[in-house]
Short mmCIF file of C-alpha atoms and ligand atoms in Angstrom, two decimals:
data_model
loop_
_atom_site.label_atom_id
_atom_site.label_comp_id
_atom_site.label_asym_id
_atom_site.label_seq_id
_atom_site.Cartn_x
_atom_site.Cartn_y
_atom_site.Cartn_z
CA MET Q 1 -19.14 -26.80 -15.23
CA HIS Q 2 -20.08 -29.69 -12.99
CA THR Q 3 -23.39 -29.29 -11.12
CA LEU Q 4 -24.26 -31.57 -8.24
CA THR Q 5 -27.33 -31.38 -6.05
CA TYR Q 6 -26.13 -32.50 -2.64
CA THR Q 7 -28.17 -33.96 0.21
CA PRO Q 8 -26.63 -35.52 3.34
CA GLU Q 9 -28.12 -38.94 2.48
CA GLN Q 10 -25.69 -39.15 -0.45
CA GLY Q 11 -22.68 -39.25 1.88
CA HIS Q 12 -19.45 -37.38 1.35
CA ASP Q 13 -18.07 -39.82 -1.24
CA VAL Q 14 -19.87 -37.93 -4.01
CA LEU Q 15 -17.55 -35.00 -3.22
CA LEU Q 16 -14.35 -37.04 -3.69
CA PRO Q 17 -13.80 -35.72 -7.28
CA LEU Q 18 -13.91 -32.21 -5.87
CA ALA Q 19 -11.57 -33.15 -3.01
CA GLN Q 20 -9.17 -34.57 -5.58
CA ALA Q 21 -9.39 -31.42 -7.72
CA LEU Q 22 -8.58 -29.37 -4.62
CA GLY Q 23 -5.85 -31.73 -3.47
CA SER Q 24 -2.90 -29.73 -4.80
CA ALA Q 25 -4.32 -26.28 -4.03
CA GLN Q 26 -2.31 -24.15 -1.63
CA LYS Q 27 -3.83 -20.70 -1.78
CA VAL Q 28 -7.54 -21.00 -1.09
CA VAL Q 29 -10.09 -18.22 -0.64
CA VAL Q 30 -13.47 -18.87 0.96
CA PHE Q 31 -15.81 -16.07 -0.13
CA THR Q 32 -19.01 -15.96 1.90
CA GLY Q 33 -22.37 -14.23 1.93
CA ALA Q 34 -25.50 -14.19 4.04
CA GLY Q 35 -26.39 -17.81 3.15
CA VAL Q 36 -23.51 -19.14 5.27
CA SER Q 37 -25.19 -17.68 8.37
CA ALA Q 38 -28.76 -18.66 7.37
CA GLU Q 39 -28.58 -21.92 9.31
CA SER Q 40 -27.58 -19.91 12.40
CA GLY Q 41 -30.96 -18.17 12.16
CA ILE Q 42 -29.72 -14.94 10.58
CA ALA Q 43 -31.93 -13.73 7.74
CA THR Q 44 -30.48 -13.34 4.23
CA PHE Q 45 -31.19 -10.17 2.26
CA ARG Q 46 -32.97 -11.27 -0.90
CA ASN Q 47 -35.37 -13.93 -2.17
CA GLY Q 48 -37.29 -15.60 0.57
CA ALA Q 49 -40.28 -14.98 2.80
CA ASN Q 50 -38.00 -14.31 5.75
CA ALA Q 51 -35.40 -12.29 3.80
CA LEU Q 52 -34.60 -8.89 5.31
CA TRP Q 53 -35.54 -7.03 2.16
CA SER Q 54 -38.79 -8.87 1.67
CA ARG Q 55 -39.69 -7.02 4.88
CA ASN Q 56 -37.72 -3.80 4.45
CA ASP Q 57 -36.96 -1.79 1.36
CA ALA Q 58 -33.16 -1.55 1.08
CA GLN Q 59 -33.33 2.07 0.11
CA ARG Q 60 -35.22 2.75 3.35
CA MET Q 61 -32.46 1.28 5.53
CA ALA Q 62 -29.13 0.53 3.82
CA THR Q 63 -28.08 3.92 2.47
CA PRO Q 64 -26.44 6.98 4.06
CA GLU Q 65 -29.42 9.03 2.85
CA ALA Q 66 -31.81 6.83 4.85
CA PHE Q 67 -29.72 7.28 8.01
CA HIS Q 68 -29.54 11.05 7.60
CA ALA Q 69 -33.28 11.28 6.95
CA ASN Q 70 -34.22 9.22 10.01
CA PRO Q 71 -31.28 8.13 12.22
CA ALA Q 72 -33.49 6.53 14.90
CA ARG Q 73 -35.38 4.31 12.45
CA VAL Q 74 -32.17 3.02 10.85
CA TRP Q 75 -30.21 2.70 14.15
CA GLY Q 76 -33.14 0.81 15.75
CA TRP Q 77 -33.24 -1.70 12.91
CA TYR Q 78 -29.48 -2.32 13.11
CA GLU Q 79 -29.63 -2.63 16.91
CA TYR Q 80 -32.29 -5.31 16.44
CA ARG Q 81 -30.02 -7.16 13.98
CA ARG Q 82 -26.98 -6.77 16.29
CA ALA Q 83 -28.97 -8.35 19.11
CA VAL Q 84 -30.08 -11.26 16.86
CA ILE Q 85 -26.45 -11.90 15.86
CA ALA Q 86 -25.23 -11.76 19.46
CA ARG Q 87 -27.70 -14.56 20.30
CA ALA Q 88 -26.77 -16.71 17.28
CA GLN Q 89 -24.13 -19.44 17.22
CA PRO Q 90 -21.77 -20.49 14.42
CA ASN Q 91 -23.22 -23.38 12.43
CA PRO Q 92 -21.49 -26.46 10.92
CA ALA Q 93 -20.56 -24.45 7.80
CA HIS Q 94 -18.64 -21.81 9.81
CA LEU Q 95 -16.95 -24.57 11.83
CA ALA Q 96 -15.99 -26.59 8.73
CA ILE Q 97 -14.56 -23.48 7.03
CA ALA Q 98 -12.39 -22.83 10.10
CA ALA Q 99 -11.28 -26.49 10.08
CA LEU Q 100 -10.34 -26.34 6.37
CA THR Q 101 -7.11 -24.55 7.39
CA ARG Q 102 -5.86 -28.00 8.50
CA HIS Q 103 -5.70 -28.83 4.78
CA PHE Q 104 -4.96 -25.36 3.43
CA PRO Q 105 -2.76 -23.40 5.84
CA GLU Q 106 -2.88 -20.36 3.53
CA LEU Q 107 -6.69 -20.29 3.42
CA ARG Q 108 -8.29 -16.86 3.93
CA VAL Q 109 -11.93 -16.04 4.52
CA VAL Q 110 -13.32 -13.00 2.71
CA THR Q 111 -16.87 -12.29 3.82
CA GLN Q 112 -19.59 -9.84 2.88
CA ASN Q 113 -21.26 -10.56 6.20
CA VAL Q 114 -21.49 -8.03 8.99
CA ASP Q 115 -21.72 -10.74 11.69
CA ASP Q 116 -18.75 -12.25 13.58
CA LEU Q 117 -19.70 -15.93 13.25
CA HIS Q 118 -16.58 -16.87 11.24
CA GLU Q 119 -14.41 -15.48 14.02
CA ARG Q 120 -16.45 -17.22 16.71
CA ALA Q 121 -16.04 -20.48 14.76
CA GLY Q 122 -12.24 -20.07 14.86
CA SER Q 123 -11.33 -18.41 11.54
CA ASN Q 124 -8.54 -15.84 11.86
CA ASP Q 125 -7.86 -12.65 9.91
CA VAL Q 126 -11.29 -12.62 8.30
CA ILE Q 127 -11.71 -9.82 5.76
CA HIS Q 128 -15.08 -8.06 6.18
CA LEU Q 129 -15.80 -6.27 2.90
CA HIS Q 130 -19.06 -4.72 4.14
CA GLY Q 131 -17.93 -3.91 7.68
CA ARG Q 132 -19.15 -5.28 11.01
CA LEU Q 133 -22.27 -4.55 12.99
CA ASP Q 134 -20.33 -4.48 16.25
CA GLN Q 135 -17.93 -1.78 15.04
CA ALA Q 136 -20.02 1.38 15.08
CA ARG Q 137 -18.46 4.79 14.60
CA CYS Q 138 -19.36 8.48 14.60
CA ASP Q 139 -21.02 9.51 11.35
CA LYS Q 140 -19.31 12.91 11.53
CA CYS Q 141 -15.74 12.38 12.82
CA ALA Q 142 -15.45 8.55 12.40
CA ARG Q 143 -14.39 8.04 16.02
CA ALA Q 144 -14.93 4.40 17.04
CA PHE Q 145 -17.89 3.75 19.35
CA THR Q 146 -17.69 0.93 21.90
CA HIS Q 147 -20.95 -0.88 22.56
CA LEU Q 148 -21.62 -2.03 26.12
CA SER Q 149 -20.18 -5.52 26.54
CA GLY Q 150 -22.45 -8.54 26.82
CA ILE Q 151 -25.51 -9.58 24.87
CA PRO Q 152 -27.70 -6.56 24.07
CA ALA Q 153 -31.42 -6.61 24.89
CA LEU Q 154 -33.51 -7.69 21.89
CA PRO Q 155 -35.57 -4.71 20.71
CA GLU Q 156 -38.54 -5.01 18.38
CA GLU Q 157 -37.48 -5.09 14.72
CA GLU Q 158 -39.17 -1.85 13.68
CA VAL Q 159 -38.92 0.26 16.84
CA PRO Q 160 -36.86 3.45 16.38
CA ILE Q 161 -33.94 3.89 18.81
CA GLN Q 162 -32.13 7.21 19.09
CA PRO Q 163 -28.45 6.62 18.20
CA PRO Q 164 -25.83 7.63 20.78
CA GLN Q 165 -24.10 10.95 20.17
CA CYS Q 166 -20.35 11.39 19.89
CA ALA Q 167 -18.44 14.08 21.82
CA CYS Q 168 -18.29 16.03 18.52
CA GLY Q 169 -22.10 16.14 18.35
CA GLY Q 170 -22.39 13.68 15.46
CA TYR Q 171 -24.59 10.59 15.61
CA VAL Q 172 -23.09 7.13 15.95
CA ARG Q 173 -23.81 4.98 12.89
CA PRO Q 174 -23.53 1.23 12.24
CA GLY Q 175 -20.07 0.11 11.09
CA VAL Q 176 -21.35 -1.32 7.80
CA VAL Q 177 -20.95 -0.39 4.14
CA TRP Q 178 -24.15 0.98 2.66
CA PHE Q 179 -25.09 1.28 -1.02
CA GLY Q 180 -23.14 4.06 -2.70
CA GLU Q 181 -20.31 3.89 -0.13
CA SER Q 182 -16.80 2.65 -0.86
CA LEU Q 183 -15.54 -0.59 0.61
CA PRO Q 184 -12.70 -0.27 3.20
CA GLU Q 185 -9.73 0.30 0.91
CA ASP Q 186 -7.16 -1.96 2.62
CA ASP Q 187 -9.66 -4.83 2.87
CA TRP Q 188 -10.66 -4.49 -0.77
CA ASP Q 189 -7.02 -4.38 -1.90
CA ALA Q 190 -6.21 -7.47 0.18
CA ALA Q 191 -9.28 -9.32 -1.16
CA THR Q 192 -8.52 -8.59 -4.82
CA HIS Q 193 -4.91 -9.69 -4.30
CA LEU Q 194 -6.03 -12.95 -2.67
CA ALA Q 195 -8.66 -13.69 -5.35
CA GLY Q 196 -6.28 -12.79 -8.15
CA HIS Q 197 -3.53 -15.12 -6.86
CA CYS Q 198 -5.43 -18.09 -5.43
CA ASP Q 199 -5.51 -21.70 -6.65
CA ALA Q 200 -9.13 -22.17 -5.61
CA LEU Q 201 -12.02 -19.98 -4.52
CA ILE Q 202 -15.05 -21.42 -2.72
CA SER Q 203 -18.07 -19.10 -2.92
CA VAL Q 204 -20.59 -19.94 -0.19
CA GLY Q 205 -24.11 -18.59 0.27
CA THR Q 206 -24.04 -15.44 -1.80
CA SER Q 207 -26.28 -14.29 -4.63
CA ALA Q 208 -23.08 -12.75 -6.09
CA MET Q 209 -24.95 -9.71 -7.36
CA VAL Q 210 -23.63 -6.91 -5.16
CA PHE Q 211 -20.58 -5.20 -6.64
CA PRO Q 212 -17.68 -4.77 -6.33
CA ALA Q 213 -17.57 -7.84 -3.99
CA ALA Q 214 -19.12 -10.06 -6.69
CA GLN Q 215 -16.10 -9.43 -8.89
CA LEU Q 216 -13.95 -11.66 -6.67
CA PRO Q 217 -15.06 -15.11 -7.94
CA ARG Q 218 -14.96 -13.76 -11.49
CA LEU Q 219 -11.43 -12.45 -10.90
CA ALA Q 220 -10.30 -15.81 -9.51
CA LYS Q 221 -11.79 -17.59 -12.54
CA SER Q 222 -10.05 -15.27 -14.98
CA ASN Q 223 -6.76 -16.18 -13.26
CA ASN Q 224 -7.43 -19.90 -13.79
CA ALA Q 225 -8.33 -20.74 -10.21
CA THR Q 226 -10.78 -23.57 -9.57
CA VAL Q 227 -14.06 -21.87 -8.60
CA ILE Q 228 -16.59 -23.77 -6.49
CA GLN Q 229 -20.03 -22.50 -5.55
CA VAL Q 230 -22.15 -23.73 -2.63
CA ASN Q 231 -25.76 -22.53 -2.79
CA PRO Q 232 -29.18 -24.23 -2.81
CA ALA Q 233 -30.44 -21.82 -5.50
CA PRO Q 234 -29.17 -20.76 -8.95
CA THR Q 235 -27.11 -17.54 -9.04
CA GLU Q 236 -25.37 -15.38 -11.57
CA MET Q 237 -22.18 -17.31 -10.74
CA ASP Q 238 -23.51 -20.60 -12.11
CA LEU Q 239 -21.96 -20.06 -15.52
CA HIS Q 240 -18.59 -19.04 -14.14
CA CYS Q 241 -17.82 -21.87 -11.73
CA ASP Q 242 -16.14 -25.23 -12.19
CA PHE Q 243 -18.12 -27.03 -9.49
CA ASN Q 244 -21.64 -25.93 -8.68
CA LEU Q 245 -22.78 -27.60 -5.46
CA ARG Q 246 -26.48 -27.09 -4.88
CA GLY Q 247 -27.41 -27.56 -1.25
CA HIS Q 248 -27.08 -26.11 2.20
CA ALA Q 249 -23.72 -24.83 3.38
CA GLY Q 250 -24.19 -26.59 6.74
CA ASP Q 251 -24.38 -29.94 4.90
CA ILE Q 252 -21.85 -29.38 2.12
CA LEU Q 253 -18.90 -27.79 3.94
CA PRO Q 254 -18.63 -30.56 6.58
CA ALA Q 255 -19.00 -33.16 3.79
CA LEU Q 256 -16.24 -31.46 1.79
CA LEU Q 257 -14.01 -31.50 4.87
CA ALA Q 258 -14.71 -35.23 5.34
CA ALA Q 259 -13.99 -35.92 1.64
CA LEU Q 260 -10.66 -34.05 1.90
CA GLU Q 261 -9.75 -36.09 4.98
CA ARG Q 262 -10.68 -39.32 3.20
CA ASN Q 263 -8.71 -38.30 0.12
CA GLN Q 264 -5.67 -37.47 2.25
CA SER Q 265 -5.71 -40.76 4.14
CA ALA Q 266 -6.05 -42.68 0.84
CA SER Q 267 -2.99 -41.00 -0.72
C1 LIG X 301 -27.75 -20.38 1.22
C2 LIG X 301 -28.39 -20.95 2.30
C3 LIG X 301 -27.73 -22.00 2.92
C4 LIG X 301 -29.64 -19.38 1.60
N1 LIG X 301 -26.53 -22.40 2.48
N2 LIG X 301 -26.57 -20.79 0.79
C5 LIG X 301 -22.92 -2.15 -11.13
C6 LIG X 301 -24.22 -2.13 -11.62
C7 LIG X 301 -25.27 -1.63 -10.84
C8 LIG X 301 -25.04 -1.15 -9.56
C9 LIG X 301 -23.74 -1.19 -9.10
C10 LIG X 301 -22.72 -1.66 -9.86
N3 LIG X 301 -21.57 -1.56 -9.15
C11 LIG X 301 -21.86 -1.05 -7.93
C12 LIG X 301 -23.19 -0.81 -7.89
C13 LIG X 301 -23.93 -0.27 -6.76
C14 LIG X 301 -24.09 -1.26 -5.63
C15 LIG X 301 -24.53 -2.62 -6.16
O1 LIG X 301 -23.79 -3.55 -6.31
N4 LIG X 301 -25.82 -2.79 -6.39
C16 LIG X 301 -26.34 -4.10 -6.86
C17 LIG X 301 -27.59 -4.42 -6.10
C18 LIG X 301 -26.48 -4.07 -8.35
N5 LIG X 301 -22.84 -1.38 -4.89
C19 LIG X 301 -22.47 -0.46 -4.01
O2 LIG X 301 -23.11 0.55 -3.80
C20 LIG X 301 -21.17 -0.73 -3.26
N6 LIG X 301 -20.33 0.40 -3.27
C21 LIG X 301 -19.78 0.84 -4.40
O3 LIG X 301 -19.95 0.29 -5.46
O4 LIG X 301 -18.96 1.94 -4.21
C22 LIG X 301 -18.56 2.65 -5.36
C23 LIG X 301 -19.66 3.65 -5.67
C24 LIG X 301 -19.66 4.81 -4.96
C25 LIG X 301 -20.66 5.75 -5.26
C26 LIG X 301 -21.63 5.47 -6.19
C27 LIG X 301 -21.64 4.24 -6.85
C28 LIG X 301 -20.63 3.33 -6.59
C29 LIG X 301 -21.44 -1.00 -1.79
C30 LIG X 301 -22.23 -2.23 -1.58
C31 LIG X 301 -22.57 -2.38 -0.09
C32 LIG X 301 -23.52 -3.54 0.15
N7 LIG X 301 -24.03 -3.46 1.46
C33 LIG X 301 -24.95 -4.49 1.91
C34 LIG X 301 -25.62 -4.00 3.21
C35 LIG X 301 -24.64 -4.06 4.38
C36 LIG X 301 -25.27 -3.50 5.61
C37 LIG X 301 -26.36 -4.38 6.16
O5 LIG X 301 -26.06 -5.53 6.57
O6 LIG X 301 -27.51 -3.93 6.19
O7 LIG X 301 -24.26 -5.72 2.09
S1 LIG X 301 -26.17 -4.89 0.69
C38 LIG X 301 -26.29 -6.59 1.14
O8 LIG X 301 -25.94 -7.38 -0.02
C39 LIG X 301 -25.19 -6.81 2.19
C40 LIG X 301 -24.56 -8.10 1.70
O9 LIG X 301 -23.25 -8.23 2.19
C41 LIG X 301 -24.66 -7.97 0.20
C42 LIG X 301 -24.55 -9.28 -0.53
O10 LIG X 301 -25.66 -10.09 -0.23
P1 LIG X 301 -25.47 -11.67 -0.09
O11 LIG X 301 -24.57 -11.97 1.04
O12 LIG X 301 -25.12 -12.25 -1.40
O13 LIG X 301 -26.96 -12.10 0.39
P2 LIG X 301 -28.25 -12.46 -0.51
O14 LIG X 301 -29.41 -12.41 0.39
O15 LIG X 301 -28.30 -11.67 -1.75
O16 LIG X 301 -27.98 -13.96 -0.96
C43 LIG X 301 -27.96 -15.04 -0.03
C44 LIG X 301 -27.69 -16.30 -0.80
O17 LIG X 301 -27.58 -17.37 0.15
C45 LIG X 301 -28.80 -16.69 -1.79
O18 LIG X 301 -28.22 -16.97 -3.05
C46 LIG X 301 -29.41 -17.95 -1.18
O19 LIG X 301 -29.85 -18.88 -2.16
C47 LIG X 301 -28.25 -18.50 -0.40
N8 LIG X 301 -28.60 -19.34 0.74
N9 LIG X 301 -29.61 -20.28 2.45
C48 LIG X 301 -26.01 -21.75 1.39
N10 LIG X 301 -28.31 -22.63 3.98
ZN1 LIG X 302 -17.69 12.41 16.31
#
């Protein structure tokens, strides 16, 4: 395992060995977590003064039991987060990931994130393992609910909001995967196939501790793919990756793109 602490002052040349190792890869998976959106101003979940769950107990918000016990409290919190995301913009990491398809036409993005910043940066066919905040549905009959178009008003973080009701009488719930719920089956099947058959997997901004999603880098490694991690902090993936790039995604992904371009023009 090769660990490198990256700062922009170093310049992208320090990433040339990685660009060379990736040079012959065809099937590439970029696996992302909340850290890829941190530089867009969207809070991560764990570890940090501003992390969502330093402020809110997960069990109080991110379970079906919490929603059934108090739908307005949970819906209000997710409406607040949906409004924050609608105001955010993709950052240089999202843009660089979208641009990586110039080098790897078969690249696919598999994200745990419930925001749409990869799509807004230009990535296509993104797999959302934990759903999307803008795809709410009825809790009872699963009928899709369409939010009003445009940027929603920004409510206070902790103010309860009564969820809309479906024609069947059920409450509308956020279109995300809560603890104890299964991941969308087709998306999970597609993600395991991609991770199990890729040449390289780049894990960006995830603590890699929520399962089953966290199996994906481990699956890629067990199939001899090159596994690269981008994260400013240590994670449980450190031992399993070939290249461990410590730093911010918004610095490292553009530098990796530049190193790949440099490597290509030199060959
Ligand atoms: C930067 C950065 C920068 C900062 N640049 N990086 C085995 C053992 C024990 C429990 C389980 C187990 N297997 C399954 C479970 C249960 C559970 C689970 O995994 N629990 C763990 C906590 C142990 N899993 C489930 O329940 C899953 N379902 C399931 O297993 O179904 C089968 C089943 C059915 C019935 C009973 C039991 C099992 C579902 C998991 C759903 C997760 N949902 C959430 C919430 C979504 C809704 C919402 O948004 O509110 O998804 S949880 C939350 O964590 C969210 C995320 O997608 C997910 C992953 O978090 P992520 O993205 O890694 O964020 P962080 O905050 O953890 O990390 C951010 C990282 O970024 C950090 O490392 C920073 O350093 C870094 N960073 N700035 C780069 N600028
Ligand atoms: Zn319904």
